[in-house]
């Protein structure tokens, strides 16, 4: 049985279409819905092209890098392969989905978010008498723009240096590039959570030993954590971003050392938090710092572009130097939904 994907003409111009990725363009030319009930069901358009040229990218039997460059058509697939593996590295172990309320895709470098900052009176759900005016909640655009930042790495390698390397091994390096880009985006997110996005919405900064947080400065106690938790009303502190030293200090608290907590942590590596918040450790948080937030309404992620590679260099020059980049930014939604505790 002949399939349509075997006759598609691939060209590098498929990467340059405005508002369309290579995968989306390929999917338009070869829709996956046409393969329902066939042995190729479950594969997307790009994976079908890998099958067309018999390129195996995973496992001990994976092909060498040079397999992509056996024909002009198959060489066009290489930038998409690089992009997918880098994206996989970015997503593996990434905690951004655990701290962002929503993701907005935006074509540009300067973004203006919206905000609703009601007064204490307007937060109250008052009873509305018959004929009385219904209280209003005002949503308006932010005064200052949120700037997006390009993050990336330069892939430097000659074709001769890697042509005989297995794709499975080459993917390890690409995933590390993705993980590095992900860490840089996380650092941007943490900075916005602490200092705001330029619209006067920095997080409230609290300190142990200073009202309303009890305890002694320089020492983390369970009582201080409870005081911190109590500051979030009417929001819910359901996520804690902590530095490595604060994670260690929490593990040493008696309240974290009950048998169930220890059994779960030793068996799965996941710490059960008595406060009911998801505990996330990251080097992006400064030492001695804990960031609490309501992940459902604290932070917006703005994606200016997905993982992008310089396809011309990867196809025509067979690697040499190629930039792998991603554009992203972050905006605060509700300023009071995140707070910073310094120990």
C-alpha positions as YAML, in Angstrom:
chain: A
units: angstrom
residues:
- id: 1
  name: UNK
  ca: [0.00, 0.00, 0.00]
- id: 2
  name: UNK
  ca: [1.41, 3.40, -1.02]
- id: 3
  name: UNK
  ca: [1.23, 6.25, 1.46]
- id: 4
  name: UNK
  ca: [1.16, 9.97, 0.77]
- id: 5
  name: UNK
  ca: [4.08, 10.73, 3.12]
- id: 6
  name: UNK
  ca: [6.46, 8.84, 0.83]
- id: 7
  name: UNK
  ca: [6.02, 11.40, -1.97]
- id: 8
  name: UNK
  ca: [6.24, 14.71, -0.09]
- id: 9
  name: UNK
  ca: [8.94, 17.05, -1.36]
- id: 10
  name: UNK
  ca: [10.92, 18.38, 1.60]
- id: 11
  name: UNK
  ca: [12.69, 21.73, 1.38]
- id: 12
  name: UNK
  ca: [14.26, 24.06, 3.91]
- id: 13
  name: UNK
  ca: [11.74, 26.78, 3.06]
- id: 14
  name: UNK
  ca: [9.26, 24.82, 5.15]
- id: 15
  name: UNK
  ca: [11.03, 26.20, 8.24]
- id: 16
  name: UNK
  ca: [10.59, 29.85, 7.35]
- id: 17
  name: UNK
  ca: [6.81, 30.13, 7.20]
- id: 18
  name: UNK
  ca: [5.39, 32.86, 9.40]
- id: 19
  name: UNK
  ca: [3.34, 31.53, 12.29]
- id: 20
  name: UNK
  ca: [4.03, 27.92, 11.32]
- id: 21
  name: UNK
  ca: [6.64, 25.52, 12.61]
- id: 22
  name: UNK
  ca: [8.19, 22.88, 10.39]
- id: 23
  name: UNK
  ca: [6.14, 20.18, 12.15]
- id: 24
  name: UNK
  ca: [2.90, 22.11, 11.61]
- id: 25
  name: UNK
  ca: [3.70, 22.65, 7.93]
- id: 26
  name: UNK
  ca: [4.48, 18.97, 7.53]
- id: 27
  name: UNK
  ca: [1.26, 18.03, 9.29]
- id: 28
  name: UNK
  ca: [-0.75, 20.22, 6.89]
- id: 29
  name: UNK
  ca: [0.79, 18.42, 3.91]
- id: 30
  name: UNK
  ca: [0.35, 14.99, 5.47]
- id: 31
  name: UNK
  ca: [-2.48, 15.00, 8.08]
- id: 32
  name: UNK
  ca: [-2.25, 12.28, 10.72]
- id: 33
  name: UNK
  ca: [-5.99, 11.70, 10.58]
- id: 34
  name: UNK
  ca: [-5.53, 10.01, 7.19]
- id: 35
  name: UNK
  ca: [-3.63, 7.17, 8.89]
- id: 36
  name: UNK
  ca: [-6.27, 6.06, 11.36]
- id: 37
  name: UNK
  ca: [-6.68, 2.31, 11.33]
- id: 38
  name: UNK
  ca: [-3.32, 1.79, 9.57]
- id: 39
  name: UNK
  ca: [-0.01, 0.50, 10.99]
- id: 40
  name: UNK
  ca: [1.20, 4.14, 11.03]
- id: 41
  name: UNK
  ca: [-1.53, 5.32, 13.41]
- id: 42
  name: UNK
  ca: [0.04, 7.09, 16.40]
- id: 43
  name: UNK
  ca: [2.93, 8.60, 14.44]
- id: 44
  name: UNK
  ca: [2.97, 12.29, 13.62]
- id: 45
  name: UNK
  ca: [4.04, 13.67, 10.23]
- id: 46
  name: UNK
  ca: [7.71, 14.08, 11.24]
- id: 47
  name: UNK
  ca: [7.93, 10.54, 12.62]
- id: 48
  name: UNK
  ca: [6.48, 9.23, 9.38]
- id: 49
  name: UNK
  ca: [9.26, 11.01, 7.49]
- id: 50
  name: UNK
  ca: [11.85, 9.33, 9.73]
- id: 51
  name: UNK
  ca: [10.25, 6.02, 8.80]
- id: 52
  name: UNK
  ca: [10.29, 7.00, 5.13]
- id: 53
  name: UNK
  ca: [14.07, 7.40, 5.19]
- id: 54
  name: UNK
  ca: [14.54, 4.54, 7.68]
- id: 55
  name: UNK
  ca: [16.23, 6.78, 10.27]
- id: 56
  name: UNK
  ca: [16.30, 5.27, 13.76]
- id: 57
  name: UNK
  ca: [16.95, 7.92, 16.41]
- id: 58
  name: UNK
  ca: [16.63, 5.92, 19.64]
- id: 59
  name: UNK
  ca: [18.03, 2.83, 21.27]
- id: 60
  name: UNK
  ca: [21.17, 0.77, 20.87]
- id: 61
  name: UNK
  ca: [20.41, 0.29, 17.18]
- id: 62
  name: UNK
  ca: [20.10, 4.00, 16.42]
- id: 63
  name: UNK
  ca: [21.65, 5.26, 13.20]
- id: 64
  name: UNK
  ca: [24.63, 7.53, 12.83]
- id: 65
  name: UNK
  ca: [24.25, 11.28, 12.34]
- id: 66
  name: UNK
  ca: [25.33, 10.95, 8.69]
- id: 67
  name: UNK
  ca: [22.11, 9.02, 7.93]
- id: 68
  name: UNK
  ca: [20.24, 12.34, 7.87]
- id: 69
  name: UNK
  ca: [22.50, 13.63, 5.08]
- id: 70
  name: UNK
  ca: [22.24, 10.72, 2.64]
- id: 71
  name: UNK
  ca: [19.74, 12.68, 0.54]
- id: 72
  name: UNK
  ca: [18.78, 16.33, 0.14]
- id: 73
  name: UNK
  ca: [15.27, 15.62, 1.42]
- id: 74
  name: UNK
  ca: [16.35, 13.74, 4.53]
- id: 75
  name: UNK
  ca: [18.82, 16.51, 5.44]
- id: 76
  name: UNK
  ca: [15.84, 18.87, 5.82]
- id: 77
  name: UNK
  ca: [14.64, 16.75, 8.76]
- id: 78
  name: UNK
  ca: [17.79, 17.29, 10.84]
- id: 79
  name: UNK
  ca: [16.94, 20.74, 12.34]
- id: 80
  name: UNK
  ca: [13.53, 19.43, 13.47]
- id: 81
  name: UNK
  ca: [15.25, 16.44, 15.07]
- id: 82
  name: UNK
  ca: [17.62, 18.77, 16.94]
- id: 83
  name: UNK
  ca: [14.71, 20.98, 18.03]
- id: 84
  name: UNK
  ca: [12.68, 18.05, 19.34]
- id: 85
  name: UNK
  ca: [15.50, 16.56, 21.37]
- id: 86
  name: UNK
  ca: [16.45, 19.95, 22.86]
- id: 87
  name: UNK
  ca: [12.78, 20.50, 23.77]
- id: 88
  name: UNK
  ca: [12.74, 17.11, 25.44]
- id: 89
  name: UNK
  ca: [15.72, 18.12, 27.57]
- id: 90
  name: UNK
  ca: [14.02, 21.41, 28.43]
- id: 91
  name: UNK
  ca: [10.85, 19.66, 29.58]
- id: 92
  name: UNK
  ca: [12.51, 16.85, 31.54]
- id: 93
  name: UNK
  ca: [12.67, 17.86, 35.18]
- id: 94
  name: UNK
  ca: [11.39, 21.36, 34.38]
- id: 95
  name: UNK
  ca: [9.38, 22.84, 37.25]
- id: 96
  name: UNK
  ca: [7.99, 25.83, 35.33]
- id: 97
  name: UNK
  ca: [4.60, 24.11, 34.82]
- id: 98
  name: UNK
  ca: [4.39, 23.78, 38.63]
- id: 99
  name: UNK
  ca: [4.70, 27.53, 39.23]
- id: 100
  name: UNK
  ca: [2.92, 29.12, 36.25]
- id: 101
  name: UNK
  ca: [-0.83, 29.70, 36.16]
- id: 102
  name: UNK
  ca: [-1.05, 30.04, 32.38]
- id: 103
  name: UNK
  ca: [1.10, 30.09, 29.24]
- id: 104
  name: UNK
  ca: [0.54, 32.76, 26.59]
- id: 105
  name: UNK
  ca: [2.03, 32.44, 23.09]
- id: 106
  name: UNK
  ca: [3.01, 35.83, 21.70]
- id: 107
  name: UNK
  ca: [4.75, 36.86, 18.50]
- id: 108
  name: UNK
  ca: [7.03, 39.71, 19.53]
- id: 109
  name: UNK
  ca: [9.56, 40.88, 22.12]
- id: 110
  name: UNK
  ca: [7.48, 43.28, 24.25]
- id: 111
  name: UNK
  ca: [4.27, 42.11, 25.88]
- id: 112
  name: UNK
  ca: [1.65, 43.99, 27.89]
- id: 113
  name: UNK
  ca: [-0.18, 41.83, 30.41]
- id: 114
  name: UNK
  ca: [-3.41, 42.53, 32.29]
- id: 115
  name: UNK
  ca: [-3.95, 42.94, 36.01]
- id: 116
  name: UNK
  ca: [-6.69, 43.26, 38.57]
- id: 117
  name: UNK
  ca: [-5.59, 44.69, 41.90]
- id: 118
  name: UNK
  ca: [-8.73, 45.19, 44.02]
- id: 119
  name: UNK
  ca: [-8.70, 47.06, 47.31]
- id: 120
  name: UNK
  ca: [-9.52, 45.27, 50.55]
- id: 121
  name: UNK
  ca: [-13.11, 46.54, 50.38]
- id: 122
  name: UNK
  ca: [-13.56, 45.25, 46.85]
- id: 123
  name: UNK
  ca: [-12.29, 41.81, 47.83]
- id: 124
  name: UNK
  ca: [-15.22, 41.36, 50.17]
- id: 125
  name: UNK
  ca: [-18.25, 39.55, 48.69]
- id: 126
  name: UNK
  ca: [-20.95, 41.89, 49.97]
- id: 127
  name: UNK
  ca: [-24.63, 41.14, 49.83]
- id: 128
  name: UNK
  ca: [-26.36, 43.04, 47.04]
- id: 129
  name: UNK
  ca: [-29.71, 44.47, 48.03]
- id: 130
  name: UNK
  ca: [-32.55, 44.70, 45.53]
- id: 131
  name: UNK
  ca: [-31.92, 47.56, 43.13]
- id: 132
  name: UNK
  ca: [-28.44, 48.21, 44.53]
- id: 133
  name: UNK
  ca: [-25.31, 48.56, 42.41]
- id: 134
  name: UNK
  ca: [-23.29, 45.37, 41.98]
- id: 135
  name: UNK
  ca: [-19.64, 45.75, 43.11]
- id: 136
  name: UNK
  ca: [-17.18, 45.90, 40.21]
- id: 137
  name: UNK
  ca: [-13.86, 44.21, 39.56]
- id: 138
  name: UNK
  ca: [-11.70, 46.22, 37.18]
- id: 139
  name: UNK
  ca: [-9.28, 44.51, 34.81]
- id: 140
  name: UNK
  ca: [-6.79, 46.75, 33.04]
- id: 141
  name: UNK
  ca: [-3.59, 46.47, 31.04]
- id: 142
  name: UNK
  ca: [-0.33, 46.92, 32.87]
- id: 143
  name: UNK
  ca: [1.40, 50.27, 32.60]
- id: 144
  name: UNK
  ca: [4.80, 48.89, 31.63]
- id: 145
  name: UNK
  ca: [5.69, 46.27, 29.04]
- id: 146
  name: UNK
  ca: [7.00, 42.85, 29.97]
- id: 147
  name: UNK
  ca: [10.23, 42.24, 28.09]
- id: 148
  name: UNK
  ca: [10.90, 38.80, 26.67]
- id: 149
  name: UNK
  ca: [14.41, 37.38, 26.70]
- id: 150
  name: UNK
  ca: [16.13, 35.13, 24.22]
- id: 151
  name: UNK
  ca: [18.01, 32.29, 25.87]
- id: 152
  name: UNK
  ca: [20.09, 29.73, 24.06]
- id: 153
  name: UNK
  ca: [23.34, 27.97, 23.35]
- id: 154
  name: UNK
  ca: [25.61, 27.78, 20.34]
- id: 155
  name: UNK
  ca: [26.10, 24.27, 18.98]
- id: 156
  name: UNK
  ca: [29.65, 24.07, 17.63]
- id: 157
  name: UNK
  ca: [30.73, 20.89, 15.84]
- id: 158
  name: UNK
  ca: [31.98, 19.94, 12.42]
- id: 159
  name: UNK
  ca: [30.13, 17.34, 10.43]
- id: 160
  name: UNK
  ca: [33.29, 15.27, 10.27]
- id: 161
  name: UNK
  ca: [33.53, 15.23, 14.07]
- id: 162
  name: UNK
  ca: [30.09, 13.73, 14.66]
- id: 163
  name: UNK
  ca: [29.08, 12.04, 11.40]
- id: 164
  name: UNK
  ca: [29.86, 8.56, 12.75]
- id: 165
  name: UNK
  ca: [28.33, 9.17, 16.20]
- id: 166
  name: UNK
  ca: [25.09, 7.39, 17.03]
- id: 167
  name: UNK
  ca: [22.03, 9.63, 17.18]
- id: 168
  name: UNK
  ca: [21.19, 8.24, 20.62]
- id: 169
  name: UNK
  ca: [24.56, 9.46, 21.95]
- id: 170
  name: UNK
  ca: [24.32, 12.80, 20.14]
- id: 171
  name: UNK
  ca: [20.90, 13.30, 21.74]
- id: 172
  name: UNK
  ca: [22.47, 13.32, 25.20]
- id: 173
  name: UNK
  ca: [24.31, 16.54, 24.40]
- id: 174
  name: UNK
  ca: [21.22, 18.10, 22.85]
- id: 175
  name: UNK
  ca: [19.12, 17.28, 25.92]
- id: 176
  name: UNK
  ca: [21.72, 18.95, 28.11]
- id: 177
  name: UNK
  ca: [21.43, 22.09, 25.99]
- id: 178
  name: UNK
  ca: [17.67, 22.00, 26.51]
- id: 179
  name: UNK
  ca: [18.08, 21.53, 30.26]
- id: 180
  name: UNK
  ca: [20.41, 24.54, 30.38]
- id: 181
  name: UNK
  ca: [17.91, 26.74, 28.53]
- id: 182
  name: UNK
  ca: [15.19, 25.55, 30.92]
- id: 183
  name: UNK
  ca: [17.27, 26.56, 33.94]
- id: 184
  name: UNK
  ca: [17.77, 30.05, 32.50]
- id: 185
  name: UNK
  ca: [14.01, 30.45, 31.98]
- id: 186
  name: UNK
  ca: [13.47, 29.33, 35.57]
- id: 187
  name: UNK
  ca: [15.91, 31.96, 36.81]
- id: 188
  name: UNK
  ca: [13.89, 34.58, 34.90]
- id: 189
  name: UNK
  ca: [10.68, 33.30, 36.51]
- id: 190
  name: UNK
  ca: [12.13, 33.40, 40.03]
- id: 191
  name: UNK
  ca: [13.39, 36.94, 39.50]
- id: 192
  name: UNK
  ca: [9.92, 38.10, 38.40]
- id: 193
  name: UNK
  ca: [8.30, 36.36, 41.37]
- id: 194
  name: UNK
  ca: [10.62, 38.23, 43.73]
- id: 195
  name: UNK
  ca: [11.11, 41.61, 42.08]
- id: 196
  name: UNK
  ca: [8.04, 41.89, 39.85]
- id: 197
  name: UNK
  ca: [7.85, 42.47, 36.10]
- id: 198
  name: UNK
  ca: [8.46, 46.23, 36.17]
- id: 199
  name: UNK
  ca: [4.93, 47.26, 37.12]
- id: 200
  name: UNK
  ca: [5.47, 47.88, 40.82]
- id: 201
  name: UNK
  ca: [4.35, 44.38, 41.76]
- id: 202
  name: UNK
  ca: [7.33, 42.95, 43.63]
- id: 203
  name: UNK
  ca: [6.49, 40.23, 46.15]
- id: 204
  name: UNK
  ca: [6.09, 41.18, 49.79]
- id: 205
  name: UNK
  ca: [9.33, 40.35, 51.59]
- id: 206
  name: UNK
  ca: [9.11, 38.90, 55.08]
- id: 207
  name: UNK
  ca: [11.92, 37.93, 57.45]
- id: 208
  name: UNK
  ca: [12.21, 35.43, 60.27]
- id: 209
  name: UNK
  ca: [12.32, 37.23, 63.61]
- id: 210
  name: UNK
  ca: [10.50, 40.28, 62.26]
- id: 211
  name: UNK
  ca: [6.76, 40.68, 62.66]
- id: 212
  name: UNK
  ca: [4.59, 38.93, 61.59]
- id: 213
  name: UNK
  ca: [7.09, 36.04, 61.34]
- id: 214
  name: UNK
  ca: [8.17, 34.57, 64.67]
- id: 215
  name: UNK
  ca: [11.45, 32.85, 65.48]
- id: 216
  name: UNK
  ca: [15.10, 33.82, 65.55]
- id: 217
  name: UNK
  ca: [16.85, 35.36, 62.58]
- id: 218
  name: UNK
  ca: [19.05, 32.83, 60.81]
- id: 219
  name: UNK
  ca: [17.09, 29.83, 62.08]
- id: 220
  name: UNK
  ca: [14.17, 28.16, 60.34]
- id: 221
  name: UNK
  ca: [11.42, 26.81, 62.58]
- id: 222
  name: UNK
  ca: [8.09, 25.17, 61.94]
- id: 223
  name: UNK
  ca: [6.40, 28.07, 63.70]
- id: 224
  name: UNK
  ca: [7.97, 30.51, 61.24]
- id: 225
  name: UNK
  ca: [6.66, 28.43, 58.34]
- id: 226
  name: UNK
  ca: [3.17, 28.50, 59.84]
- id: 227
  name: UNK
  ca: [3.35, 32.27, 60.23]
- id: 228
  name: UNK
  ca: [4.46, 32.53, 56.60]
- id: 229
  name: UNK
  ca: [1.60, 30.28, 55.49]
- id: 230
  name: UNK
  ca: [-0.93, 32.43, 57.36]
- id: 231
  name: UNK
  ca: [0.02, 35.53, 55.35]
- id: 232
  name: UNK
  ca: [-1.55, 34.22, 52.14]
- id: 233
  name: UNK
  ca: [-5.23, 34.62, 52.96]
- id: 234
  name: UNK
  ca: [-7.35, 34.79, 50.77]
- id: 235
  name: UNK
  ca: [-4.86, 32.97, 48.52]
- id: 236
  name: UNK
  ca: [-3.55, 29.45, 49.14]
- id: 237
  name: UNK
  ca: [0.15, 28.82, 49.59]
- id: 238
  name: UNK
  ca: [0.26, 25.62, 47.55]
- id: 239
  name: UNK
  ca: [3.84, 25.82, 46.25]
- id: 240
  name: UNK
  ca: [7.18, 26.52, 47.93]
- id: 241
  name: UNK
  ca: [10.35, 27.31, 45.96]
- id: 242
  name: UNK
  ca: [13.36, 26.84, 48.23]
- id: 243
  name: UNK
  ca: [17.13, 27.05, 48.00]
- id: 244
  name: UNK
  ca: [19.25, 23.98, 48.79]
- id: 245
  name: UNK
  ca: [20.14, 25.16, 52.30]
- id: 246
  name: UNK
  ca: [16.48, 25.83, 53.12]
- id: 247
  name: UNK
  ca: [15.51, 22.38, 51.84]
- id: 248
  name: UNK
  ca: [18.09, 20.88, 54.17]
- id: 249
  name: UNK
  ca: [16.83, 22.99, 57.07]
- id: 250
  name: UNK
  ca: [13.26, 21.81, 56.44]
- id: 251
  name: UNK
  ca: [14.31, 18.16, 56.35]
- id: 252
  name: UNK
  ca: [15.85, 18.59, 59.79]
- id: 253
  name: UNK
  ca: [12.64, 19.94, 61.34]
- id: 254
  name: UNK
  ca: [10.95, 17.46, 63.69]
- id: 255
  name: UNK
  ca: [7.61, 18.01, 61.94]
- id: 256
  name: UNK
  ca: [9.16, 16.67, 58.71]
- id: 257
  name: UNK
  ca: [10.62, 13.57, 60.34]
- id: 258
  name: UNK
  ca: [7.51, 11.55, 61.09]
- id: 259
  name: UNK
  ca: [7.63, 7.92, 59.83]
- id: 260
  name: UNK
  ca: [5.25, 8.45, 56.88]
- id: 261
  name: UNK
  ca: [7.23, 11.45, 55.62]
- id: 262
  name: UNK
  ca: [10.52, 9.58, 55.89]
- id: 263
  name: UNK
  ca: [9.16, 6.46, 54.19]
- id: 264
  name: UNK
  ca: [7.76, 8.46, 51.27]
- id: 265
  name: UNK
  ca: [10.93, 10.53, 50.86]
- id: 266
  name: UNK
  ca: [13.28, 7.53, 51.00]
- id: 267
  name: UNK
  ca: [11.12, 5.48, 48.63]
- id: 268
  name: UNK
  ca: [10.24, 8.08, 46.01]
- id: 269
  name: UNK
  ca: [12.39, 11.15, 46.70]
- id: 270
  name: UNK
  ca: [9.20, 13.22, 47.06]
- id: 271
  name: UNK
  ca: [8.88, 15.13, 50.32]
- id: 272
  name: UNK
  ca: [5.46, 15.23, 51.97]
- id: 273
  name: UNK
  ca: [4.93, 18.76, 53.19]
- id: 274
  name: UNK
  ca: [2.88, 19.20, 56.39]
- id: 275
  name: UNK
  ca: [1.72, 22.57, 55.07]
- id: 276
  name: UNK
  ca: [0.09, 20.96, 52.04]
- id: 277
  name: UNK
  ca: [2.31, 22.84, 49.58]
- id: 278
  name: UNK
  ca: [4.40, 21.28, 46.83]
- id: 279
  name: UNK
  ca: [8.05, 21.65, 47.76]
- id: 280
  name: UNK
  ca: [10.44, 22.46, 44.89]
- id: 281
  name: UNK
  ca: [14.18, 22.91, 45.31]
- id: 282
  name: UNK
  ca: [16.11, 24.99, 42.80]
- id: 283
  name: UNK
  ca: [19.45, 26.78, 42.67]
- id: 284
  name: UNK
  ca: [17.63, 29.74, 41.08]
- id: 285
  name: UNK
  ca: [16.40, 30.74, 44.56]
- id: 286
  name: UNK
  ca: [19.06, 32.62, 46.61]
- id: 287
  name: UNK
  ca: [20.46, 30.96, 49.73]
- id: 288
  name: UNK
  ca: [18.40, 31.47, 52.86]
- id: 289
  name: UNK
  ca: [15.27, 32.23, 50.85]
- id: 290
  name: UNK
  ca: [11.85, 30.62, 50.54]
- id: 291
  name: UNK
  ca: [9.31, 31.77, 47.94]
- id: 292
  name: UNK
  ca: [5.71, 30.84, 48.60]
- id: 293
  name: UNK
  ca: [3.04, 31.23, 45.95]
- id: 294
  name: UNK
  ca: [-0.42, 30.29, 44.84]
- id: 295
  name: UNK
  ca: [0.48, 28.69, 41.53]
- id: 296
  name: UNK
  ca: [-3.06, 29.05, 40.21]
- id: 297
  name: UNK
  ca: [-2.85, 32.85, 39.97]
- id: 298
  name: UNK
  ca: [0.68, 34.13, 40.63]
- id: 299
  name: UNK
  ca: [2.64, 33.95, 37.38]
- id: 300
  name: UNK
  ca: [2.07, 34.07, 33.63]
- id: 301
  name: UNK
  ca: [4.60, 32.63, 31.19]
- id: 302
  name: UNK
  ca: [4.84, 34.33, 27.81]
- id: 303
  name: UNK
  ca: [6.39, 32.25, 25.02]
- id: 304
  name: UNK
  ca: [7.75, 34.33, 22.17]
- id: 305
  name: UNK
  ca: [9.01, 31.26, 20.33]
- id: 306
  name: UNK
  ca: [9.51, 27.57, 20.82]
- id: 307
  name: UNK
  ca: [12.94, 25.99, 20.48]
- id: 308
  name: UNK
  ca: [14.45, 27.48, 17.30]
- id: 309
  name: UNK
  ca: [17.54, 26.31, 15.44]
- id: 310
  name: UNK
  ca: [19.44, 27.91, 12.56]
- id: 311
  name: UNK
  ca: [18.20, 25.52, 9.91]
- id: 312
  name: UNK
  ca: [20.31, 26.95, 7.07]
- id: 313
  name: UNK
  ca: [23.56, 26.08, 8.83]
- id: 314
  name: UNK
  ca: [22.37, 22.67, 9.90]
- id: 315
  name: UNK
  ca: [21.26, 21.73, 6.38]
- id: 316
  name: UNK
  ca: [23.65, 23.50, 4.01]
- id: 317
  name: UNK
  ca: [26.84, 23.62, 6.08]
- id: 318
  name: UNK
  ca: [26.25, 20.40, 7.99]
- id: 319
  name: UNK
  ca: [26.52, 21.87, 11.49]
- id: 320
  name: UNK
  ca: [29.67, 24.03, 12.00]
- id: 321
  name: UNK
  ca: [27.99, 26.63, 14.28]
- id: 322
  name: UNK
  ca: [24.25, 26.79, 14.89]
- id: 323
  name: UNK
  ca: [22.33, 28.76, 17.51]
- id: 324
  name: UNK
  ca: [19.63, 26.96, 19.49]
- id: 325
  name: UNK
  ca: [17.37, 29.54, 21.14]
- id: 326
  name: UNK
  ca: [14.07, 30.03, 22.92]
- id: 327
  name: UNK
  ca: [12.29, 33.32, 23.69]
- id: 328
  name: UNK
  ca: [10.27, 33.59, 26.87]
- id: 329
  name: UNK
  ca: [9.23, 36.02, 29.59]
- id: 330
  name: UNK
  ca: [7.10, 36.18, 32.74]
- id: 331
  name: UNK
  ca: [4.45, 38.50, 34.15]
- id: 332
  name: UNK
  ca: [2.96, 38.77, 37.63]
- id: 333
  name: UNK
  ca: [-0.81, 38.23, 37.69]
- id: 334
  name: UNK
  ca: [-1.83, 38.82, 41.32]
- id: 335
  name: UNK
  ca: [1.05, 40.37, 43.32]
- id: 336
  name: UNK
  ca: [-0.25, 39.16, 46.69]
- id: 337
  name: UNK
  ca: [-0.29, 35.56, 45.47]
- id: 338
  name: UNK
  ca: [3.47, 35.27, 46.02]
- id: 339
  name: UNK
  ca: [5.62, 36.23, 49.00]
- id: 340
  name: UNK
  ca: [9.29, 35.88, 49.92]
- id: 341
  name: UNK
  ca: [10.59, 34.67, 53.28]
- id: 342
  name: UNK
  ca: [14.19, 35.36, 54.26]
- id: 343
  name: UNK
  ca: [15.66, 33.28, 57.07]
...
